[in-house]
Amino acid sequence: MGDFNGHVGKWIQGFEGVHGGNGIGERNVEGRMLLEFCDEKQLCMVNTWFRKTEKRKVTFSAGGNETEIDFMLVGRKKTESI
């Protein structure tokens, strides 16, 4: 678990084994770097695999902006039991 300040966004293009398609917002450079790291290390972002309301996805809020920047990373082999 970590605070990566990366916005991975809603879309999974190119990161199907990493991103579950349930993120929020747009992807930024740090988010892409985090996705690439996860792909290289065979990790997935388990909190993007579960459908939640937009409000429940938010892990950071400031100045009227809400985003998801905290992710639970788990080895892909371990996700079979989740």
Phi, psi and omega in degrees: 000142181194165177255098189262351183053027177253134177260109183273347176074185183275331193269147184254359186318120178083353183230040184301325179276353184253311187256130182274357177090009181241040175272188178226155173072202182256154178278139173246179183302314180296323178296317177296319178298320178295317177298318178296319177300312180299318180298315180296323184265007180060045178249158172229155179268093189296332180289349175269359181266353183247135177285128178220162174293156179307318182300322182283344178278338185293126175244355178210135180220129178200138175057033180083357178260136177236137182208172177245112181233000179250130185227144174264115181258130183224143176302139184303323180296328180286337184288346179297336181263003181268000000 
